[in-house]
PDB file of N, CA and C in Angstrom:
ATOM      1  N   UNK A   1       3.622 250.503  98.967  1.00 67.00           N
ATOM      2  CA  UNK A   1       2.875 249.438  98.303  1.00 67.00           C
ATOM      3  C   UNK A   1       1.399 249.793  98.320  1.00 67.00           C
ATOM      4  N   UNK A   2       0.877 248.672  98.049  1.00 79.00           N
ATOM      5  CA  UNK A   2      -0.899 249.155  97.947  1.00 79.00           C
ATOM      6  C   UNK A   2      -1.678 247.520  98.456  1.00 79.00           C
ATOM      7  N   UNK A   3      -2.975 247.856  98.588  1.00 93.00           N
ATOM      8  CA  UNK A   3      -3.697 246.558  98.863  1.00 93.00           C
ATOM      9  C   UNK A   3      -3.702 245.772  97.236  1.00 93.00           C
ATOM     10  N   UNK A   4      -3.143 244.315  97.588  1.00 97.00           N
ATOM     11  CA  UNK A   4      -3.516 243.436  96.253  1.00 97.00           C
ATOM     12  C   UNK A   4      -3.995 242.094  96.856  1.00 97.00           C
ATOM     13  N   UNK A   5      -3.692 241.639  95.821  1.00 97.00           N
ATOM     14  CA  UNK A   5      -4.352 239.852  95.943  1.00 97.00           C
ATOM     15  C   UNK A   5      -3.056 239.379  95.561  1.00 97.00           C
ATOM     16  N   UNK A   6      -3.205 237.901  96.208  1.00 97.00           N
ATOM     17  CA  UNK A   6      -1.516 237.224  95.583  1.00 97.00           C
ATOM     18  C   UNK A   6      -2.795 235.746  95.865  1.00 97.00           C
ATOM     19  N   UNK A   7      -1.769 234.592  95.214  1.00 97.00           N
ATOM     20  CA  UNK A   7      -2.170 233.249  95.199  1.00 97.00           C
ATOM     21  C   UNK A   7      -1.658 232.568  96.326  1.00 97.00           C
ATOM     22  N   UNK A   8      -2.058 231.508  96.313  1.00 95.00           N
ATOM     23  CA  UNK A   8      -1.644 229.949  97.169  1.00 95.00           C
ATOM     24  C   UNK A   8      -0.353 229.732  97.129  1.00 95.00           C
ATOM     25  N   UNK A   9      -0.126 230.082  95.754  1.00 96.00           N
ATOM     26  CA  UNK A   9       1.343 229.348  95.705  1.00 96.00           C
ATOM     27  C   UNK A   9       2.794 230.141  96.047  1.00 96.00           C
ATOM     28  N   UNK A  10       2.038 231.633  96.435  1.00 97.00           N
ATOM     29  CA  UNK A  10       3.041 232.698  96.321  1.00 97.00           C
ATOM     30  C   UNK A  10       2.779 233.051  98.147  1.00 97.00           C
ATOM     31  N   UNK A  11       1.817 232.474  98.529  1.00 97.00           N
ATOM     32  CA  UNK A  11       1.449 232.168 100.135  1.00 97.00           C
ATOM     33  C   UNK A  11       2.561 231.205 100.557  1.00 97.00           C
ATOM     34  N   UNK A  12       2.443 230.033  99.960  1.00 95.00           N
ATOM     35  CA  UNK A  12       4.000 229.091  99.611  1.00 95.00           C
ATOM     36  C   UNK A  12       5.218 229.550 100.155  1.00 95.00           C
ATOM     37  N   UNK A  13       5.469 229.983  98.853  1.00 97.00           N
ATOM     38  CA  UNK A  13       6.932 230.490  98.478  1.00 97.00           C
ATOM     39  C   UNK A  13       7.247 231.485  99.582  1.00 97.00           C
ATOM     40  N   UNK A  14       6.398 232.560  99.961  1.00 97.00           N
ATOM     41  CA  UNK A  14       6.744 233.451 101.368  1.00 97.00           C
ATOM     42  C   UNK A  14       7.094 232.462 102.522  1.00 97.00           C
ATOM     43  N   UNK A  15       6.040 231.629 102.961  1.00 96.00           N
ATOM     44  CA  UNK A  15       6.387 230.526 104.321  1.00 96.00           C
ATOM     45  C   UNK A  15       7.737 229.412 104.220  1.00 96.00           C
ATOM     46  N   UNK A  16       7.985 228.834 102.841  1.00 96.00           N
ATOM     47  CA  UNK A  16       9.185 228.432 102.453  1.00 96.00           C
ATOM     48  C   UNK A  16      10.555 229.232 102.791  1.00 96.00           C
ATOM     49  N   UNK A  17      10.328 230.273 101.676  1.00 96.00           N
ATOM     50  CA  UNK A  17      11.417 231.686 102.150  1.00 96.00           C
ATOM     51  C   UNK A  17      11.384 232.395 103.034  1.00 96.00           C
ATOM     52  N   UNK A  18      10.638 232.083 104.055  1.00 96.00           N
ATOM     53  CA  UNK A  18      11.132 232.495 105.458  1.00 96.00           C
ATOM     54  C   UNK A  18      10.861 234.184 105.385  1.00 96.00           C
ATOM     55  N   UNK A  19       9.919 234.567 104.513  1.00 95.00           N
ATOM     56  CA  UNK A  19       9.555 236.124 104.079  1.00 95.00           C
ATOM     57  C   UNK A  19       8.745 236.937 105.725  1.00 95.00           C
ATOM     58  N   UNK A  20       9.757 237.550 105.964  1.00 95.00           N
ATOM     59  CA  UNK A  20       9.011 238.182 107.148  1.00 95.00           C
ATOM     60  C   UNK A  20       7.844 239.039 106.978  1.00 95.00           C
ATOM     61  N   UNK A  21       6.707 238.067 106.906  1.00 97.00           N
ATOM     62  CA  UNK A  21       5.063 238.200 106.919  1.00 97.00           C
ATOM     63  C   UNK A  21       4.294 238.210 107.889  1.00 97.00           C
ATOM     64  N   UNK A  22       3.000 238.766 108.095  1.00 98.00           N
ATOM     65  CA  UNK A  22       2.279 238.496 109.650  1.00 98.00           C
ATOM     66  C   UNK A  22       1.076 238.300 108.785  1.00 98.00           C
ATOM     67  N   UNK A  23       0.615 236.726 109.364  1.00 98.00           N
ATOM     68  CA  UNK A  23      -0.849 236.361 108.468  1.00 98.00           C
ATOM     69  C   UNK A  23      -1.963 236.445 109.324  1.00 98.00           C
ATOM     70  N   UNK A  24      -2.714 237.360 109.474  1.00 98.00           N
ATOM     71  CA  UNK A  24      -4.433 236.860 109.648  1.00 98.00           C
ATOM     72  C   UNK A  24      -5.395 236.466 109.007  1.00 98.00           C
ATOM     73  N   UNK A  25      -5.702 235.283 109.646  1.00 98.00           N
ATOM     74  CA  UNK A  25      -7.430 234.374 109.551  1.00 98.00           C
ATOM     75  C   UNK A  25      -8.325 234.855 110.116  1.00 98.00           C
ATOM     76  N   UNK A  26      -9.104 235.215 109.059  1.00 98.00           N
ATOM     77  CA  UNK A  26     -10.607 235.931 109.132  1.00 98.00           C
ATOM     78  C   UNK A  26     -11.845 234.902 109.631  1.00 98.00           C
ATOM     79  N   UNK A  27     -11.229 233.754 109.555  1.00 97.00           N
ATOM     80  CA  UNK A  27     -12.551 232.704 109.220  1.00 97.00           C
ATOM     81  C   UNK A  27     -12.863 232.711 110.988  1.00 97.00           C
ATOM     82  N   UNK A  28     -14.221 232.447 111.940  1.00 96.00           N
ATOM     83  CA  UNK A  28     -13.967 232.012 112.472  1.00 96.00           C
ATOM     84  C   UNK A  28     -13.628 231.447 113.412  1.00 96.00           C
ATOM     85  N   UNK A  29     -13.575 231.106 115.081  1.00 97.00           N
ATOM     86  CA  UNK A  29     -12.744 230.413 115.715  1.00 97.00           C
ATOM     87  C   UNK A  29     -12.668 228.940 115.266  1.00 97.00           C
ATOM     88  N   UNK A  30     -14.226 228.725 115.047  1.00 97.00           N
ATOM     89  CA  UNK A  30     -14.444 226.584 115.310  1.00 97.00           C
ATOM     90  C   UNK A  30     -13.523 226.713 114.297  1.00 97.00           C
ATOM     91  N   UNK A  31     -13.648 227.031 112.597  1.00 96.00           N
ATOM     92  CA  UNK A  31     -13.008 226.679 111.291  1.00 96.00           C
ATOM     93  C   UNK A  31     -12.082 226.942 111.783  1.00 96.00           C
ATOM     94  N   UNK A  32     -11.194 227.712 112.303  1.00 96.00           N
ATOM     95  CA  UNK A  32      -9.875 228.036 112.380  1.00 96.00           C
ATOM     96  C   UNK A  32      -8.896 226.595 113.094  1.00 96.00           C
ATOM     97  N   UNK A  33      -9.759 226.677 114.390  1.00 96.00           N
ATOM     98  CA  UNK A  33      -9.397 225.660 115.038  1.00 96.00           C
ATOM     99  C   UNK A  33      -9.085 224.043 114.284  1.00 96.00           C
ATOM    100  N   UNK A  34      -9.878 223.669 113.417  1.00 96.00           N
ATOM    101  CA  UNK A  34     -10.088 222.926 112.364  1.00 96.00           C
ATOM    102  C   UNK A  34      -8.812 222.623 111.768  1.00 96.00           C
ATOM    103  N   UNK A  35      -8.119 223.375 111.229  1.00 92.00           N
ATOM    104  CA  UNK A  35      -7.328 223.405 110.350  1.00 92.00           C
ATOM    105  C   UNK A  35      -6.759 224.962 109.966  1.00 92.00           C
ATOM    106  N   UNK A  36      -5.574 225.189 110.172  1.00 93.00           N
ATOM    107  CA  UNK A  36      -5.172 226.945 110.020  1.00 93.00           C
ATOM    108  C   UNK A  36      -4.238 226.136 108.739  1.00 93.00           C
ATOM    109  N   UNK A  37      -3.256 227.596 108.184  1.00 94.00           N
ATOM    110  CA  UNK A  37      -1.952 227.358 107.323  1.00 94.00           C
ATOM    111  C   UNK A  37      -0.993 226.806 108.330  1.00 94.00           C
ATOM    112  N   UNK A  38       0.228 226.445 107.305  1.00 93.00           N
ATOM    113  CA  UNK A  38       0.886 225.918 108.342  1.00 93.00           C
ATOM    114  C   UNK A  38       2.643 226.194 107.062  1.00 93.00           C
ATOM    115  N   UNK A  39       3.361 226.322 107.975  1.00 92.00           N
ATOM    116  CA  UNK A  39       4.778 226.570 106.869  1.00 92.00           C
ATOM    117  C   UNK A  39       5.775 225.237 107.617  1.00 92.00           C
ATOM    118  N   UNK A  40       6.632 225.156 106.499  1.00 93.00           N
ATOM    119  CA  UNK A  40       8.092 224.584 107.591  1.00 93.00           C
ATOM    120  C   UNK A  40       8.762 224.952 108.327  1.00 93.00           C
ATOM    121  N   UNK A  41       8.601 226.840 108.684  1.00 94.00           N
ATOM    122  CA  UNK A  41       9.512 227.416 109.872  1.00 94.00           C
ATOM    123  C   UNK A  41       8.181 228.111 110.383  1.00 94.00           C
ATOM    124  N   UNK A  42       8.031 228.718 111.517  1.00 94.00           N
ATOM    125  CA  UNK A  42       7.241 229.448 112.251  1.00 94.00           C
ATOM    126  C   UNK A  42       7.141 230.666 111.667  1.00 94.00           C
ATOM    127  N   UNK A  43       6.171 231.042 111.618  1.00 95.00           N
ATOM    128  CA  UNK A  43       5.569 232.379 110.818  1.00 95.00           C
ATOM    129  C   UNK A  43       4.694 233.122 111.917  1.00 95.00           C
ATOM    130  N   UNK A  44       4.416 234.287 112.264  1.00 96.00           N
ATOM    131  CA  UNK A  44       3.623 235.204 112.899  1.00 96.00           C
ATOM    132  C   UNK A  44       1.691 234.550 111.780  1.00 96.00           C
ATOM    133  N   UNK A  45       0.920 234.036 113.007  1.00 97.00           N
ATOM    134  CA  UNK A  45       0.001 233.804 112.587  1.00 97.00           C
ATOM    135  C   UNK A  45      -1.151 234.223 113.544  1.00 97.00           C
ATOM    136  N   UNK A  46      -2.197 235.158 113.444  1.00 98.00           N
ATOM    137  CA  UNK A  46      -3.433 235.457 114.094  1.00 98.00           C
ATOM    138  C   UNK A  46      -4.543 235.374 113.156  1.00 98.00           C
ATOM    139  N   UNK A  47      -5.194 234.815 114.890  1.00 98.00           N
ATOM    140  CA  UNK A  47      -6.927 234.501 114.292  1.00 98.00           C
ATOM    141  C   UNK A  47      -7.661 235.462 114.860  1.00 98.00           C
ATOM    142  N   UNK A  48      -8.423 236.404 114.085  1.00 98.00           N
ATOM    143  CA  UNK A  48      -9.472 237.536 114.288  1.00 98.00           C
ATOM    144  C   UNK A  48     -10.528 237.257 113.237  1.00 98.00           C
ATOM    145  N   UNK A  49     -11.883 236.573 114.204  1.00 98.00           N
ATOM    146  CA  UNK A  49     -12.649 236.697 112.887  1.00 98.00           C
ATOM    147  C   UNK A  49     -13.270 237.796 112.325  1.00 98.00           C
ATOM    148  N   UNK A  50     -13.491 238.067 110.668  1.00 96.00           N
ATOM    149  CA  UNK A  50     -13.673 239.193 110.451  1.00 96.00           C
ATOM    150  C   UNK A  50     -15.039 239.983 111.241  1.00 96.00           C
ATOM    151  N   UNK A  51     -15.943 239.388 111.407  1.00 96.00           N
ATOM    152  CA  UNK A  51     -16.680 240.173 112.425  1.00 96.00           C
ATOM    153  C   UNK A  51     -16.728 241.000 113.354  1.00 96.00           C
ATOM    154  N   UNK A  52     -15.630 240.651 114.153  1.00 97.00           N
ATOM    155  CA  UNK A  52     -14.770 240.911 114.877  1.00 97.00           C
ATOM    156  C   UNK A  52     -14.128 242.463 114.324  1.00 97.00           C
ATOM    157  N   UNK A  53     -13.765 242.298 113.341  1.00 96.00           N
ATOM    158  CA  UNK A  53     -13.477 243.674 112.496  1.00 96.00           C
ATOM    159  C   UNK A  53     -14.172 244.367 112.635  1.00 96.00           C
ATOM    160  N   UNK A  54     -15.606 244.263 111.685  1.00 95.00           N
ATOM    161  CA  UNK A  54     -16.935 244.734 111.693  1.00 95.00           C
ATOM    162  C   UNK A  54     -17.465 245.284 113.258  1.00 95.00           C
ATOM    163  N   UNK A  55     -17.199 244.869 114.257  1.00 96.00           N
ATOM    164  CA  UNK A  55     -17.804 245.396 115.414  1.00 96.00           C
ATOM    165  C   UNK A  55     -16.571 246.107 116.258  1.00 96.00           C
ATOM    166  N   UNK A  56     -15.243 245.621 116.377  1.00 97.00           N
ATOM    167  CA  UNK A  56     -14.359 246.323 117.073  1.00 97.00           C
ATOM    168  C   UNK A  56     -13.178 246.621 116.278  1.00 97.00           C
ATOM    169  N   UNK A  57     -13.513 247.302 115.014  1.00 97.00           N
ATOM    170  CA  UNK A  57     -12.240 247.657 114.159  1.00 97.00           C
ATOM    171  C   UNK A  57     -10.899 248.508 115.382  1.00 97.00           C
ATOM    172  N   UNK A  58     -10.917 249.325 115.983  1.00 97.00           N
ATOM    173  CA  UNK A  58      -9.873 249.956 116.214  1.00 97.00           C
ATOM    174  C   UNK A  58      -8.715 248.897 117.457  1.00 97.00           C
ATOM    175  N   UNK A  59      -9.829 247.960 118.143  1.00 98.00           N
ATOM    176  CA  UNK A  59      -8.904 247.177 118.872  1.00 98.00           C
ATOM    177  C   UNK A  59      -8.763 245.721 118.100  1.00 98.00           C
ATOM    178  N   UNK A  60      -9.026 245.984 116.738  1.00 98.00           N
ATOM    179  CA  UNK A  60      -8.151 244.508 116.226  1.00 98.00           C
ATOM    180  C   UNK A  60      -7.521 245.059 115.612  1.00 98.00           C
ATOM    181  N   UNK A  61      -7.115 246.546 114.628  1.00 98.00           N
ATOM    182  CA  UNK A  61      -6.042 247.047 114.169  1.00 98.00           C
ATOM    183  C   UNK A  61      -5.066 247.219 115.244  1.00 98.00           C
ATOM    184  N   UNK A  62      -5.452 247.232 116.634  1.00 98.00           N
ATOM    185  CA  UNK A  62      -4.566 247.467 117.603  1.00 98.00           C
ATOM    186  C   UNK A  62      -3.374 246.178 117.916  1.00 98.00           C
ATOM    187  N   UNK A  63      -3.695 245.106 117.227  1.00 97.00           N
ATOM    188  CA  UNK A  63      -3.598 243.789 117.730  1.00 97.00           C
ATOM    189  C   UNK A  63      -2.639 243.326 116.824  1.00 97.00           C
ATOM    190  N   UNK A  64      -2.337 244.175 115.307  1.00 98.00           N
ATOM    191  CA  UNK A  64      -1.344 244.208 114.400  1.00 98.00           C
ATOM    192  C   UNK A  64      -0.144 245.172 114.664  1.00 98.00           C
ATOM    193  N   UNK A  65       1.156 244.030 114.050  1.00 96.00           N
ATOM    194  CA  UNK A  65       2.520 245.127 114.374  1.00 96.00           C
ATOM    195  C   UNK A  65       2.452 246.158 113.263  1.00 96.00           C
ATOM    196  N   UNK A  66       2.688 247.720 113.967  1.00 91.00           N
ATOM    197  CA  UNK A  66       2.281 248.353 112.575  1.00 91.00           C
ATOM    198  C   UNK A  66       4.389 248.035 111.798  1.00 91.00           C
ATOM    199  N   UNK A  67       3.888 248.237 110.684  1.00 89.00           N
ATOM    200  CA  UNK A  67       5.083 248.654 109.800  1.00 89.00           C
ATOM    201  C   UNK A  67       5.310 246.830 109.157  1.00 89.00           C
ATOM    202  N   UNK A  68       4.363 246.141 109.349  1.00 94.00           N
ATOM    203  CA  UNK A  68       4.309 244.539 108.758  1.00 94.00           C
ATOM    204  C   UNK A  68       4.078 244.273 107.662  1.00 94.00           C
ATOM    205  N   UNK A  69       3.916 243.092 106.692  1.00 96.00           N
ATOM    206  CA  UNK A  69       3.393 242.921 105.981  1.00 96.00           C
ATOM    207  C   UNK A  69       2.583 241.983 105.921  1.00 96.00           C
ATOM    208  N   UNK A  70       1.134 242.518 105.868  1.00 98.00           N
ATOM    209  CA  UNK A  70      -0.055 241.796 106.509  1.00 98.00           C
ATOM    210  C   UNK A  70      -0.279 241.076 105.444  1.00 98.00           C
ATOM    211  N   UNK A  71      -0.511 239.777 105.499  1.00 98.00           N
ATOM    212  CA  UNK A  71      -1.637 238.741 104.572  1.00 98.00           C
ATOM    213  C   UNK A  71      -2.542 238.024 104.815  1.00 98.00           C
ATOM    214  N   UNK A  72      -3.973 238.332 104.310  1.00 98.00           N
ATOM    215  CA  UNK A  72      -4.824 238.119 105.259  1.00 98.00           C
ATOM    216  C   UNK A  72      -5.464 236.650 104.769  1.00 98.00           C
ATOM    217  N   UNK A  73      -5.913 236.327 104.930  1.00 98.00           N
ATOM    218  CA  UNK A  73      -6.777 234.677 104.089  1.00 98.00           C
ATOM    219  C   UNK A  73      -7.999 234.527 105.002  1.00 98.00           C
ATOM    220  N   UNK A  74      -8.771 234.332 104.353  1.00 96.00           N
ATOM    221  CA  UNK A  74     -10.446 233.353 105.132  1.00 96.00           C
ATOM    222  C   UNK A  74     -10.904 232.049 103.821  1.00 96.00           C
ATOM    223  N   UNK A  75     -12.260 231.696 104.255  1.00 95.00           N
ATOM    224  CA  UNK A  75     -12.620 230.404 103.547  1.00 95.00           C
ATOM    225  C   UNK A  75     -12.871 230.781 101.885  1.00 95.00           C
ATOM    226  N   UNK A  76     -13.028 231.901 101.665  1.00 94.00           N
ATOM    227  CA  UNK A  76     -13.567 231.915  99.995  1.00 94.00           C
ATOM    228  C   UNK A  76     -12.788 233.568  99.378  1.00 94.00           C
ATOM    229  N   UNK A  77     -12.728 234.384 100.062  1.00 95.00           N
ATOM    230  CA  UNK A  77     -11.865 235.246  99.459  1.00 95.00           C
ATOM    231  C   UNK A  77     -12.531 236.930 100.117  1.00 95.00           C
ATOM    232  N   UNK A  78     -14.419 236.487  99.921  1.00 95.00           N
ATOM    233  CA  UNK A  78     -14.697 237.736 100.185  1.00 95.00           C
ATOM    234  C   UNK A  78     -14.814 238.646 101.742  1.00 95.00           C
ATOM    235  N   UNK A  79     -14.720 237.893 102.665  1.00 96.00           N
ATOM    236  CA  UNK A  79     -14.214 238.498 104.028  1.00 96.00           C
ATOM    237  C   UNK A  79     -12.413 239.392 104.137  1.00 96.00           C
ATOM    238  N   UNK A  80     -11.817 237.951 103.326  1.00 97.00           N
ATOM    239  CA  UNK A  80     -10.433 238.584 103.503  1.00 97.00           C
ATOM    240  C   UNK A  80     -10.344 240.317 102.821  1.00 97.00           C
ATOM    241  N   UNK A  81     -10.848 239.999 102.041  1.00 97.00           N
ATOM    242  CA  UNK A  81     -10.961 241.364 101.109  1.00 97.00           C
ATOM    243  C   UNK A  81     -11.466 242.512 101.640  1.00 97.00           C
ATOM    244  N   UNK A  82     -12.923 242.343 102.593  1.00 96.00           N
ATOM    245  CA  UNK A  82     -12.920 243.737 103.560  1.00 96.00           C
ATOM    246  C   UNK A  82     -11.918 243.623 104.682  1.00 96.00           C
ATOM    247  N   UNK A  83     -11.759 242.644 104.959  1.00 98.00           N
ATOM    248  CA  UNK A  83     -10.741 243.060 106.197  1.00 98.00           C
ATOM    249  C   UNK A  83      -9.728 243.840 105.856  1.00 98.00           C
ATOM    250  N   UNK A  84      -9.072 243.186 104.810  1.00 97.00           N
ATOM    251  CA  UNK A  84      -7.856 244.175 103.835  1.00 97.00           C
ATOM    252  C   UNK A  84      -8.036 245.512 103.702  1.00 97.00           C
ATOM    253  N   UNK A  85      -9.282 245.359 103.458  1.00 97.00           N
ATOM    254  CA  UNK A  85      -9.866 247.552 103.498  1.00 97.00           C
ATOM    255  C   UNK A  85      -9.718 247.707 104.456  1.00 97.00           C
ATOM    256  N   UNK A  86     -10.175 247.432 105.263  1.00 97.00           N
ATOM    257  CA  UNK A  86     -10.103 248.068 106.765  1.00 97.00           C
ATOM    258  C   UNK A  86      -8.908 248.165 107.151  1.00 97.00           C
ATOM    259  N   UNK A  87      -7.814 247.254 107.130  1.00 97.00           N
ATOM    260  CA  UNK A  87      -6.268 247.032 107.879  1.00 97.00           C
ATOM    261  C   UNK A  87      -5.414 248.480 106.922  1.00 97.00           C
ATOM    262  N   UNK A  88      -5.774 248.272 105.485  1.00 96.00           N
ATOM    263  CA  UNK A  88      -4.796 249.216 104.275  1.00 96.00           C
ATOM    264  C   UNK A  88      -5.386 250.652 104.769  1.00 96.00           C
ATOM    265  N   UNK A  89      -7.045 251.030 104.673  1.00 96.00           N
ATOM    266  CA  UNK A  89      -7.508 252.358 105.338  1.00 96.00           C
ATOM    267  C   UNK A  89      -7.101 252.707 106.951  1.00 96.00           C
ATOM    268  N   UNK A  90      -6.371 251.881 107.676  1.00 96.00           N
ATOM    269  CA  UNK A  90      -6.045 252.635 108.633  1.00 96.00           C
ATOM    270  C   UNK A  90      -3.901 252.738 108.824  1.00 96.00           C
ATOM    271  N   UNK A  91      -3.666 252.756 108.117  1.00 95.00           N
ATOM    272  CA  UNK A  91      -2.452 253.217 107.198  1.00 95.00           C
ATOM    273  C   UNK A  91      -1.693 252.097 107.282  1.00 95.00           C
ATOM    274  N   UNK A  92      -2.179 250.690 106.901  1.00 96.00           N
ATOM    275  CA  UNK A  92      -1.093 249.682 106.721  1.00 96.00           C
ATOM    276  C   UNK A  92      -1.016 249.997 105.027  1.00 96.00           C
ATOM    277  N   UNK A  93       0.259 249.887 104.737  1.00 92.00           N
ATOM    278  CA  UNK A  93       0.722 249.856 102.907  1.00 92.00           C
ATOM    279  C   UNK A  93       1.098 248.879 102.429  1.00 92.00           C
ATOM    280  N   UNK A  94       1.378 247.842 103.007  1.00 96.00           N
ATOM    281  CA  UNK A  94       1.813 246.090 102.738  1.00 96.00           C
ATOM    282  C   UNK A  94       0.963 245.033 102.884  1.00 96.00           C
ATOM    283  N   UNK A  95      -0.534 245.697 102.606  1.00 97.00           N
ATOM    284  CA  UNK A  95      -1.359 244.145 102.824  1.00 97.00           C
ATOM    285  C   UNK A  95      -2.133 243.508 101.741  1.00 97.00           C
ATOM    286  N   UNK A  96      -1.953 242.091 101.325  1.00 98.00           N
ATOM    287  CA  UNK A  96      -2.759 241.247 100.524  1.00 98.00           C
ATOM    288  C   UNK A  96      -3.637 240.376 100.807  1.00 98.00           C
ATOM    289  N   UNK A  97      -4.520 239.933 100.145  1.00 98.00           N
ATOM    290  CA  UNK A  97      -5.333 239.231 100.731  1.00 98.00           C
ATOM    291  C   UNK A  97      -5.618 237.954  99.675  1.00 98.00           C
ATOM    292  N   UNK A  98      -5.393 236.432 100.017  1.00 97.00           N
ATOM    293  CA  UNK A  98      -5.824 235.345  99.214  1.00 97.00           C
ATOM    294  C   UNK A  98      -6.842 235.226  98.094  1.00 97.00           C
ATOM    295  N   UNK A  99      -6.465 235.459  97.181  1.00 97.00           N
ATOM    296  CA  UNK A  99      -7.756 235.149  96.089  1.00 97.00           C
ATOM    297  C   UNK A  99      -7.846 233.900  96.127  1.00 97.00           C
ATOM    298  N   UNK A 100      -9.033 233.863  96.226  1.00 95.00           N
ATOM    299  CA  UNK A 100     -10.101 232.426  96.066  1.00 95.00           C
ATOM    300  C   UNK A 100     -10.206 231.734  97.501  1.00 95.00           C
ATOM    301  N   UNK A 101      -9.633 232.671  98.562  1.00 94.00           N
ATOM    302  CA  UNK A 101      -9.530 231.662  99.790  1.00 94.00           C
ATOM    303  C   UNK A 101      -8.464 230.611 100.239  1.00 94.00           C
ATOM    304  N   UNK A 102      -8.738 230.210 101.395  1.00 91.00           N
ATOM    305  CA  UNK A 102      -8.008 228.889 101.763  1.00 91.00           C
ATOM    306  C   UNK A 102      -8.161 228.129 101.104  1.00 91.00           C
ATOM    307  N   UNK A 103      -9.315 227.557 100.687  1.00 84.00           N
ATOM    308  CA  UNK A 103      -9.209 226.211  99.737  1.00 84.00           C
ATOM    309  C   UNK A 103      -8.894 226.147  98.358  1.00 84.00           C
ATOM    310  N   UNK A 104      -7.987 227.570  97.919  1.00 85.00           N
ATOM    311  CA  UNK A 104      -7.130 227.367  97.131  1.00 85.00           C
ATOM    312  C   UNK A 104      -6.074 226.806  97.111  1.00 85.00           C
TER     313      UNK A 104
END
């Protein structure tokens, strides 16, 4: 696969269908704490804010199962999107990231 973007509603349909996904939130601790996603069955969910990336990339790639399929989300779109570089450049092939954010 390759790095893309998917929607809200296809964020949905994975947590509905029970799609074995692993989501990280970029946003964050206070926002996170606030309010995260949420499905009707339990889903693999971590909070790393992207900064966090930015200063200790190799021990928050450490912190992902490799061979997953990562989806990443923050508040507006453009954090998720470097994080996504960073997670896809260190050889994940299954990761997307929320266009337009959570408050899509």
């Amino acid at each position: 696969m390759s790095l893309f973007t998917y929607k809200a509603d296809e964020l949905f349909k994975w947590l509905t269908e029970k799609e074995d996904i692993f989501v990280v939130d970029v946003r964050n601790k206070k926002d996170f704490a606030k309010f995260k996603v949420e499905g009707p069955y339990p889903f693999e969910l971590l909070n790393i804010p992207y900064f966090e990336f930015m200063e200790f990339e190799k021990e928050c790639i450490a912190q992902l199962p490799p061979d997953s399929k990562i989806r990443i989300i923050c508040a507006k779109e453009a954090s998720a999107k470097y994080v996504a570089e960073i997670i896809y450049k260190n050889g994940f092939d299954d990761v997307g990231y929320l266009l337009g954010g959570i408050n899509t």
